[in-house]
Structure formats: C-alpha cells, structure tokens
Short mmCIF file of C-alpha atoms and ligand atoms in Angstrom, two decimals:
data_model
loop_
_atom_site.label_atom_id
_atom_site.label_comp_id
_atom_site.label_asym_id
_atom_site.label_seq_id
_atom_site.Cartn_x
_atom_site.Cartn_y
_atom_site.Cartn_z
CA MET A 1 -14.42 21.00 50.83
CA THR A 2 -13.17 18.52 53.37
CA MET A 3 -9.56 17.86 54.32
CA LEU A 4 -8.33 15.35 56.92
CA GLY A 5 -11.89 14.60 57.93
CA ASN A 6 -12.26 17.41 60.48
CA LEU A 7 -10.85 20.30 58.56
CA GLU A 8 -13.15 22.54 56.53
CA ALA A 9 -12.09 25.35 54.26
CA ILE A 10 -14.21 28.28 53.18
CA TYR A 11 -12.83 30.63 50.55
CA CYS A 12 -14.05 34.17 50.14
CA TYR A 13 -12.63 36.75 47.76
CA ARG A 14 -12.21 40.47 47.77
CA VAL A 15 -10.44 42.89 45.45
CA SER A 16 -6.85 42.17 46.27
CA ALA A 17 -6.91 39.43 48.84
CA VAL A 18 -8.09 35.90 49.44
CA PHE A 19 -9.40 34.97 52.85
CA LEU A 20 -8.89 31.39 53.88
CA CYS A 21 -10.70 30.19 56.97
CA VAL A 22 -10.20 26.71 58.33
CA ILE A 23 -11.72 24.88 61.27
CA PHE A 24 -8.67 23.16 62.67
CA PHE A 25 -9.29 20.84 65.64
CA GLY A 26 -12.40 22.85 66.49
CA GLN A 27 -10.66 26.26 66.27
CA LEU A 28 -11.61 28.72 63.57
CA ALA A 29 -8.47 30.19 62.05
CA CYS A 30 -8.55 32.73 59.23
CA GLY A 31 -5.64 33.40 56.94
CA GLU A 32 -5.12 35.79 54.13
CA ILE A 33 -2.98 36.28 51.07
CA ASP A 34 -2.50 39.98 50.48
CA TRP A 35 -0.44 41.81 47.94
CA SER A 36 0.11 45.22 46.42
CA GLY A 37 2.32 46.97 43.90
CA ASP A 38 4.36 45.48 41.11
CA LEU A 39 3.97 41.69 41.06
CA SER A 40 4.54 39.49 38.01
CA PRO A 41 2.27 37.72 37.19
CA ALA A 42 -0.09 40.19 38.82
CA ASN A 43 -2.24 37.84 40.92
CA PRO A 44 -0.25 35.49 43.24
CA THR A 45 -3.30 33.32 43.98
CA GLY A 46 -3.00 32.11 40.39
CA TRP A 47 0.68 31.20 40.64
CA THR A 48 1.62 27.55 40.26
CA THR A 49 4.72 25.38 40.48
CA SER A 50 5.56 26.43 36.90
CA THR A 51 5.30 30.20 37.46
CA HIS A 52 8.39 32.42 37.23
CA ALA A 53 7.19 34.90 39.82
CA SER A 54 8.46 38.29 40.98
CA ILE A 55 7.46 40.38 43.96
CA GLY A 56 8.81 43.78 42.91
CA GLN A 57 9.50 43.15 39.20
CA SER A 58 10.74 46.61 38.19
CA ASP A 59 9.11 48.76 40.90
CA SER A 60 8.08 47.98 44.46
CA GLY A 61 5.84 45.05 45.38
CA MET A 62 4.58 43.31 48.51
CA LEU A 63 3.22 39.85 49.29
CA GLU A 64 1.89 38.85 52.71
CA ILE A 65 0.86 35.30 53.49
CA THR A 66 -0.96 34.86 56.80
CA GLY A 67 -2.59 31.53 55.95
CA GLY A 68 -2.46 29.15 53.01
CA THR A 69 0.21 28.54 50.43
CA VAL A 70 1.67 30.54 47.56
CA SER A 71 3.62 28.39 45.07
CA THR A 72 6.04 29.26 42.29
CA TYR A 73 8.59 27.52 40.10
CA ARG A 74 11.11 30.30 40.71
CA GLY A 75 10.57 33.21 43.09
CA SER A 76 12.33 36.59 42.92
CA ILE A 77 11.92 39.34 45.50
CA GLY A 78 13.22 42.59 43.94
CA TYR A 79 13.92 41.46 40.37
CA ASP A 80 15.31 44.39 38.36
CA PRO A 81 17.96 46.86 39.51
CA GLY A 82 16.11 49.63 41.35
CA SER A 83 13.17 47.42 42.26
CA SER A 84 12.21 46.44 45.80
CA GLY A 85 10.20 43.52 47.05
CA GLN A 86 8.90 42.42 50.42
CA VAL A 87 7.47 39.05 51.40
CA THR A 88 6.05 38.16 54.81
CA VAL A 89 5.10 34.60 55.73
CA ASP A 90 3.36 34.74 59.08
CA GLY A 91 1.85 31.95 61.16
CA ALA A 92 1.76 28.16 61.30
CA GLY A 93 0.26 26.84 58.09
CA SER A 94 1.48 29.84 56.05
CA MET A 95 3.79 28.66 53.28
CA PHE A 96 5.77 30.06 50.39
CA THR A 97 7.04 27.19 48.28
CA ASN A 98 9.34 27.41 45.26
CA SER A 99 10.10 24.21 43.39
CA SER A 100 13.26 25.76 41.94
CA ASN A 101 15.28 28.67 43.34
CA LEU A 102 14.37 31.65 45.50
CA TYR A 103 16.13 35.00 45.12
CA VAL A 104 15.79 37.63 47.87
CA GLY A 105 17.28 40.70 46.16
CA ARG A 106 17.86 39.35 42.64
CA GLY A 107 18.77 42.61 40.88
CA GLY A 108 17.24 45.07 43.33
CA SER A 109 16.54 44.91 47.03
CA GLY A 110 14.51 42.20 48.72
CA VAL A 111 13.20 41.61 52.23
CA MET A 112 11.65 38.39 53.50
CA ASP A 113 10.27 37.83 57.01
CA ILE A 114 9.31 34.34 58.17
CA ILE A 115 7.56 34.73 61.51
CA GLY A 116 5.17 33.04 63.90
CA GLY A 117 5.67 29.52 62.53
CA GLY A 118 5.56 30.35 58.81
CA SER A 119 7.61 28.28 56.38
CA VAL A 120 9.46 28.83 53.12
CA ASP A 121 11.07 26.19 50.96
CA ASN A 122 13.00 26.12 47.71
CA ASP A 123 15.95 24.43 46.06
CA THR A 124 18.86 26.92 46.04
CA GLY A 125 18.37 30.09 48.10
CA TYR A 126 20.08 33.40 47.27
CA ILE A 127 20.17 36.56 49.40
CA GLY A 128 21.76 39.42 47.39
CA TYR A 129 22.14 37.68 44.03
CA SER A 130 23.57 40.25 41.57
CA ALA A 131 26.34 42.73 42.21
CA ASN A 132 24.70 45.76 43.87
CA ALA A 133 21.66 43.71 44.85
CA SER A 134 20.87 43.35 48.51
CA GLY A 135 18.66 41.06 50.51
CA GLU A 136 17.58 40.73 54.12
CA VAL A 137 15.88 37.69 55.59
CA THR A 138 14.58 37.20 59.13
CA VAL A 139 13.45 33.80 60.40
CA THR A 140 12.07 34.26 63.90
CA GLY A 141 9.95 32.30 66.37
CA THR A 142 9.55 28.62 67.14
CA GLY A 143 8.28 26.72 64.11
CA SER A 144 9.40 29.36 61.60
CA THR A 145 11.51 27.57 59.00
CA TRP A 146 13.37 28.20 55.78
CA THR A 147 14.34 24.96 54.04
CA ASN A 148 16.81 25.06 51.16
CA GLY A 149 17.03 21.66 49.47
CA GLY A 150 20.26 22.76 47.78
CA SER A 151 22.86 25.38 48.61
CA HIS A 152 22.22 28.67 50.36
CA TYR A 153 24.10 31.87 49.50
CA VAL A 154 24.04 34.82 51.92
CA GLY A 155 25.70 37.38 49.64
CA PHE A 156 26.15 35.70 46.23
CA LEU A 157 27.45 38.61 44.13
CA GLY A 158 25.78 41.30 46.29
CA ASN A 159 25.11 41.80 49.98
CA GLY A 160 23.07 39.41 52.09
CA THR A 161 21.88 39.44 55.68
CA LEU A 162 20.22 36.54 57.45
CA SER A 163 18.88 36.67 61.03
CA ILE A 164 17.69 33.48 62.73
CA THR A 165 16.20 34.35 66.13
CA ASP A 166 13.94 33.13 68.94
CA GLY A 167 13.71 29.53 67.78
CA GLY A 168 13.71 30.03 64.01
CA ALA A 169 15.37 27.34 61.88
CA VAL A 170 17.21 27.36 58.55
CA ASP A 171 18.40 24.23 56.73
CA ASN A 172 20.52 23.81 53.60
CA GLY A 173 23.14 21.65 51.92
CA PHE A 174 26.17 23.92 51.53
CA GLY A 175 26.00 27.36 53.14
CA PHE A 176 28.04 30.31 51.82
CA ILE A 177 28.43 33.70 53.51
CA GLY A 178 30.05 36.11 51.01
CA TYR A 179 30.38 33.82 47.99
CA ALA A 180 31.81 35.84 45.08
CA LEU A 181 34.53 38.48 44.95
CA ASP A 182 33.29 41.76 46.51
CA SER A 183 30.19 40.14 47.96
CA THR A 184 29.48 40.42 51.67
CA GLY A 185 27.30 38.40 53.97
CA GLN A 186 26.23 38.52 57.61
CA VAL A 187 24.43 35.78 59.49
CA THR A 188 23.20 36.00 63.09
CA VAL A 189 21.86 33.02 65.01
CA ASP A 190 20.48 34.21 68.33
CA GLY A 191 18.30 32.63 71.02
CA ASN A 192 17.64 29.20 72.46
CA GLY A 193 16.31 26.84 69.81
CA SER A 194 17.51 29.00 66.91
CA THR A 195 19.39 26.73 64.51
CA TRP A 196 21.20 26.84 61.20
CA LYS A 197 21.89 23.37 59.86
CA ASN A 198 24.45 22.95 57.07
CA SER A 199 24.21 19.32 56.05
CA ASP A 200 27.07 19.51 53.51
CA GLY A 201 29.40 22.27 54.62
CA LEU A 202 29.74 25.97 55.45
CA TYR A 203 31.97 28.72 54.03
CA VAL A 204 32.30 31.79 56.25
CA GLY A 205 33.78 34.09 53.61
CA ASP A 206 34.51 32.38 50.32
CA ALA A 207 35.77 34.81 47.63
CA GLY A 208 33.86 37.55 49.47
CA ASP A 209 33.73 38.28 53.19
CA GLY A 210 31.40 36.80 55.73
CA THR A 211 30.60 37.14 59.39
CA LEU A 212 28.70 34.57 61.42
CA THR A 213 27.52 35.62 64.90
CA ILE A 214 26.19 32.97 67.29
CA THR A 215 24.71 34.28 70.53
CA GLY A 216 22.09 33.71 73.22
CA GLY A 217 22.05 29.92 72.96
CA GLY A 218 21.73 29.85 69.15
CA ARG A 219 23.34 26.90 67.37
CA VAL A 220 25.04 26.32 64.02
CA ASP A 221 25.57 22.73 62.84
CA VAL A 222 28.03 21.79 60.13
CA ALA A 223 28.03 18.16 59.02
CA GLY A 224 30.61 18.52 56.24
CA GLY A 225 33.61 20.81 56.34
CA LEU A 226 33.73 24.30 57.84
CA PHE A 227 35.91 26.82 56.02
CA VAL A 228 36.74 30.27 57.38
CA LYS A 229 38.44 32.61 54.92
CA TYR A 230 41.95 33.82 55.55
CA GLY A 231 42.60 37.54 55.50
CA GLY A 232 41.09 39.25 58.47
CA ALA A 233 37.54 40.25 57.48
CA SER A 234 35.72 36.96 57.94
CA TYR A 235 34.89 35.76 61.44
CA ILE A 236 32.74 33.57 63.59
CA ASN A 237 31.78 35.63 66.66
CA MET A 238 30.41 33.71 69.63
CA THR A 239 29.10 34.67 73.06
CA GLY A 240 26.20 34.19 75.48
CA GLY A 241 25.92 30.42 75.14
CA GLY A 242 26.29 30.33 71.36
CA LYS A 243 27.02 26.83 70.07
CA LEU A 244 29.01 25.62 67.09
CA ALA A 245 28.53 21.90 66.35
CA LEU A 246 31.02 20.22 64.02
CA TYR A 247 30.86 16.61 62.95
CA GLY A 248 33.64 14.59 64.53
CA ASP A 249 34.98 13.59 67.94
CA ALA A 250 37.19 16.51 69.01
CA ASP A 251 36.40 17.40 72.61
CA GLY A 252 39.92 16.68 73.90
CA SER A 253 41.15 20.25 73.46
CA LEU A 254 40.42 23.47 71.61
CA ASP A 255 43.31 22.68 69.24
CA GLU A 256 41.69 19.36 68.38
CA PHE A 257 38.36 21.11 67.69
CA LEU A 258 40.01 23.81 65.57
CA ASP A 259 41.71 21.08 63.55
CA LEU A 260 38.23 20.26 62.19
CA ILE A 261 38.16 23.72 60.59
CA ASP A 262 39.74 24.54 57.25
CA GLY A 263 41.15 28.03 56.81
CA SER A 264 41.90 30.69 59.38
CA ASP A 265 40.20 29.26 62.51
CA ALA A 266 39.03 32.86 63.09
CA ILE A 267 36.63 32.16 65.92
CA ARG A 268 36.28 35.02 68.37
CA TYR A 269 34.72 35.16 71.85
CA TRP A 270 33.55 38.17 73.81
CA ASP A 271 36.39 38.86 76.24
CA HIS A 272 34.62 40.23 79.35
CA ILE A 273 37.89 41.43 80.88
CA ASN A 274 38.87 43.65 77.96
CA ALA A 275 35.29 44.17 76.68
CA ALA A 276 36.21 43.28 73.10
CA TRP A 277 36.07 40.43 70.60
CA ALA A 278 39.20 38.32 70.94
CA ASP A 279 40.60 35.20 69.33
CA ILE A 280 39.23 32.16 71.13
CA THR A 281 42.70 30.64 71.34
CA GLY A 282 43.33 33.18 74.13
CA ALA A 283 40.22 32.15 76.09
CA THR A 284 40.24 29.98 79.22
CA SER A 285 38.76 26.49 78.93
CA GLY A 286 35.89 25.99 81.34
CA ARG A 287 35.50 29.65 82.24
CA ASP A 288 35.03 31.11 78.73
CA TYR A 289 34.09 28.07 76.64
CA TRP A 290 33.69 24.33 76.85
CA LEU A 291 33.61 21.39 74.47
CA SER A 292 31.37 18.35 74.60
CA TYR A 293 31.08 15.33 72.36
CA VAL A 294 27.48 14.19 71.77
CA SER A 295 26.86 10.45 71.44
CA GLU A 296 23.08 10.35 71.03
CA GLY A 297 20.16 12.37 69.69
CA ASP A 298 20.07 14.59 66.62
CA LEU A 299 23.67 15.73 67.21
CA ALA A 300 25.12 12.24 67.67
CA GLY A 301 28.68 12.25 66.39
CA TYR A 302 29.16 16.02 66.74
CA THR A 303 31.44 17.98 69.03
CA VAL A 304 29.80 21.16 70.34
CA LEU A 305 31.75 24.30 71.22
CA THR A 306 29.75 26.43 73.67
CA VAL A 307 31.03 29.96 74.30
CA GLU A 308 29.72 31.50 77.48
CA ARG A 309 31.09 33.24 80.54
CA ALA A 310 30.54 30.47 83.06
CA LEU A 311 28.92 31.05 86.44
CA ILE A 312 31.79 30.74 88.94
CA GLY A 313 31.32 27.47 90.84
CA ASP A 314 29.34 25.80 88.05
CA ALA A 315 31.83 23.03 87.33
CA ASN A 316 29.47 20.99 85.13
CA HIS A 317 28.10 23.96 83.12
CA ASP A 318 24.44 23.26 83.80
CA GLY A 319 23.70 26.86 84.80
CA THR A 320 23.38 26.37 88.55
CA VAL A 321 25.78 25.88 91.49
CA ASP A 322 24.72 22.97 93.65
CA ASP A 323 25.65 19.59 95.20
CA THR A 324 26.83 18.19 91.88
CA ASP A 325 29.44 20.93 91.57
CA ALA A 326 30.50 20.50 95.21
CA ALA A 327 30.99 16.78 94.55
CA LEU A 328 33.18 17.57 91.54
CA VAL A 329 35.30 19.93 93.63
CA ALA A 330 35.66 17.28 96.34
CA ALA A 331 36.66 14.65 93.77
CA GLY A 332 39.09 17.04 92.08
CA TRP A 333 40.87 18.22 95.27
CA GLN A 334 44.44 18.29 93.97
CA THR A 335 47.24 20.27 92.41
CA GLY A 336 49.09 19.64 89.19
CA THR A 337 49.00 19.74 85.44
CA GLY A 338 45.69 18.91 83.82
CA VAL A 339 43.59 20.45 86.61
CA THR A 340 40.55 22.00 84.93
CA TRP A 341 37.51 24.16 85.59
CA GLU A 342 35.36 21.04 85.39
CA MET A 343 37.36 19.59 88.33
CA GLY A 344 36.66 22.75 90.35
CA ASP A 345 39.59 25.06 89.57
CA PHE A 346 37.48 28.24 89.31
CA ASN A 347 40.35 30.74 89.62
CA CYS A 348 42.56 29.00 87.06
CA ASP A 349 45.57 28.63 89.38
CA GLY A 350 46.20 24.96 88.63
CA ALA A 351 44.93 23.79 92.01
CA VAL A 352 41.59 22.78 93.49
CA ASN A 353 41.70 24.03 97.07
CA GLU A 354 40.12 26.28 99.73
CA ILE A 355 39.98 29.28 97.37
CA ASP A 356 37.79 27.36 94.94
CA ILE A 357 35.53 26.21 97.79
CA THR A 358 35.10 29.86 98.80
CA LEU A 359 34.20 30.78 95.22
CA LEU A 360 31.72 27.91 95.01
CA ALA A 361 30.13 28.92 98.32
CA ALA A 362 29.75 32.53 97.14
CA ASN A 363 27.48 31.44 94.27
CA TRP A 364 25.80 28.53 96.07
CA GLN A 365 22.42 27.66 94.50
CA ARG A 366 22.55 30.66 92.25
CA ASP A 367 21.37 30.38 88.65
CA VAL A 368 22.52 32.36 85.68
CA ASP A 369 20.19 35.27 84.98
CA ASP A 370 18.45 36.13 81.73
CA THR A 371 21.64 37.52 80.25
CA GLY A 372 23.57 34.36 81.07
CA GLN A 373 25.61 36.14 83.74
CA SER A 374 25.68 35.89 87.50
CA VAL A 375 26.05 39.16 89.39
CA PRO A 376 28.20 38.59 92.48
CA GLU A 377 27.10 39.79 95.91
CA PRO A 378 28.70 43.20 96.70
CA SER A 379 30.83 41.70 99.48
CA MET A 380 32.27 39.15 97.07
CA ALA A 381 32.59 41.36 94.00
CA VAL A 382 36.04 42.79 94.74
CA GLY A 383 37.49 39.38 95.57
CA LEU A 384 35.99 37.76 92.48
CA MET A 385 37.22 40.53 90.22
CA TRP A 386 40.70 40.10 91.67
CA LEU A 387 40.64 36.35 91.04
CA VAL A 388 39.25 36.76 87.53
CA GLY A 389 42.07 39.20 86.95
CA ILE A 390 44.55 36.50 87.93
CA CYS A 391 43.00 34.18 85.32
CA GLY A 392 43.47 36.85 82.68
CA TRP A 393 47.06 37.53 83.79
CA ARG A 394 47.94 33.82 83.77
CA ARG A 395 46.49 33.49 80.29
CA ARG A 396 48.57 36.33 78.88
CA LYS A 397 51.72 34.94 80.48
CA ARG A 398 51.39 31.65 78.63
CA1 CA B 1 26.35 23.01 88.05
CA1 CA B 2 42.03 27.02 91.99
#
C-alpha cells in the first residue's frame, strides 16, 4: 500500500496487537495498537466512526496506541461504576479519534495519557462524567494534543483532573472546571509551550469547585468570558512565569485586567515574602507580575498577565539584566507618582535613583536560572532582602 508517494505501510498481526510499520521520509517507524482486559467491542482494530466503544466496560481494560489510529463514534474510558479504563496515546502519528463525545471516567474511573506527540480528538470531552466517577488526563510533550471541537468538562458530575505539561496543548470551545453541584475539577498548565485554549469561554468553578494552576511558563487563553466562582474554593493560582491571556485591551492596570473577569477575580500569586498563595491584588506591579497587550501573532488582541518574581534590575522583563535595562533606568531617572518597575524603580520607593542603579549593577548580565529566580551574590543578599522587605511593607501600608 502506498501513501503520499514515499510512505509504505506493512501490517502484521499477532494475538492481541497490530504492528504498523511505516517508512516515513526514509526512516522506518513501527507502531502498535495493544490492548487487554475488558473492552467493548472486544477488538479495537475493528472499531469505526460508528462504534460505541468502551475501554473498561464493567471491569478493567487497557488500550495503548503507539502508532496508527483508533476511531470510535463515542469513546468511554471506565464505563460502569466500579470499572476502570486506561488509554495511552504515545508518539507522533498516534491518534485516538472520536466523532462524537469522549468520556474519561464515565461511571467508573478513567485515565488517559497523551504523550510524545500523540493526539486525541472528539466533540465534547468529559473527565469525571457521573457522580462518583473520576478521570485523570495528562497531555505532555511538544506536539501532544487533545482537541475538543465542543465543550470540555473537567469534573462534570464527578471529579476530573487535567495536567498539561512540557509543551502539551488542549483546545476546546467552552471549558468548565467543576461543572455540576458537588463536582470538583483541577487543571494544571505547566511548562513553556504548554497551552490551554478556550475559544468560547472558561468557568473556573461553575456549580462545583475548580482550581486552575498556571506555572513554569504555561499559558491559558480565553477568547470569550472568564468566570471564577464566588465562595472561596475556586481559584486561579499563578507563579513561575505562568500566563493568563484574556481577549481585550486591558494592560493599563491590574484593575482594568480584572474587569475582564466575571465573578470573584480570585487570582492568586505565590507571595515569596510570606511563602504562601495570596490574592494578586496585593502583589506589586513589575516585581510580582506584569501586563502586556499583544497586537500581532496568534494572541493579537489579547492582554497577557504574566506572574513571576522578576529578576531585580530586569526592567523590561526579558529575563536578563543588560544595556536595555540600564537605558530604561537612565530614561526614567525621576521621582513622583506613576514611577514603575519598568522605568527602573526596583525597590518600589516611588523614585528611580542611585539605589536602583546599585540594584541593577548587582545583577548585571545575570539571567534567571532554571527555576525562574536569580540568586543574589552573598554580599548583596542582605541588602536585597532588606529592600524587598521595604516593598512588602509599602504594599501592606497602602
Ligand atoms: Ca532586561
Ligand atoms: Ca527606587
């Protein structure tokens, strides 16, 4: 069989698996569809776009796709109460496609791992569908994708957990974390290139409770409205360069950005002074977070909130202290209202002066390390801690 002119496929069968080998741009790559336990219908290589399929129908079942495509009309991972199902989609070219909905934990418990460039698509996606059902999904690695053409529920009536890490990507129309009463949902977006795109809107806690954690450069985009439930148990937690992108031009102030959010505005940042999550309205602009409006590219028209402990001296937030920052300090040499971190006020005293030059010099040509933090030289540490303390004191006074 010939596909795309230079792509050959050889199929070979064994008892419970299909091997698929393809010559792809001269490289021989072998994939496999493996399964065991309680699947319905029993052989997934015979499933089609009209199959109502279960991995773990009433007992436990496993499906592993490491090459090729498994298709269904509707997929359920852990169908009946007490059942458990596990699906792994591993590697570029490995696909699990569902022309209707996909349930991870429909009545029982379900686990789905999308790794190494694998992809899953469906219409509506559910993690933890029924009351007492639970589901866990991990989407990790560049090229690993989960595409929901419709809505996406992390905790519909049950409990749902979604982890998007190391460049994984999830797309949907509306996203819901903790949809129905007594449901719970947790979503983590961690690592540069990790994205969760909500093209219609996002509910962090709807009738249930939801937590969204954005860390390590991960990004969550919301094109429609963002709603965060009132009542204390639903939060967006952000640190380590986590980014929240909302559609609209609102980079003038944090208040302006929060006005784009419906509900409690319960965004928290990691407060390094008190070592605890704290409401972002108590954070210091420039040092703890910054806002930027994007006018071109795939985020054109969005305002991005980045939450990160800035490297002292890095006025333009590009992760290094250099001539550009020195020029900003020189241009911003002044005292008065409206003096900001981006003008060079690194100790938050409302003035750009010799103290800020000293702070800039202490971190000259230093980059942020792997954890996103700069460790001061021992000789500077006491002085920097004292100045950071002043920032914290000034903030609490206001
Ligand atoms: Ca800089
Ligand atoms: Ca200053």
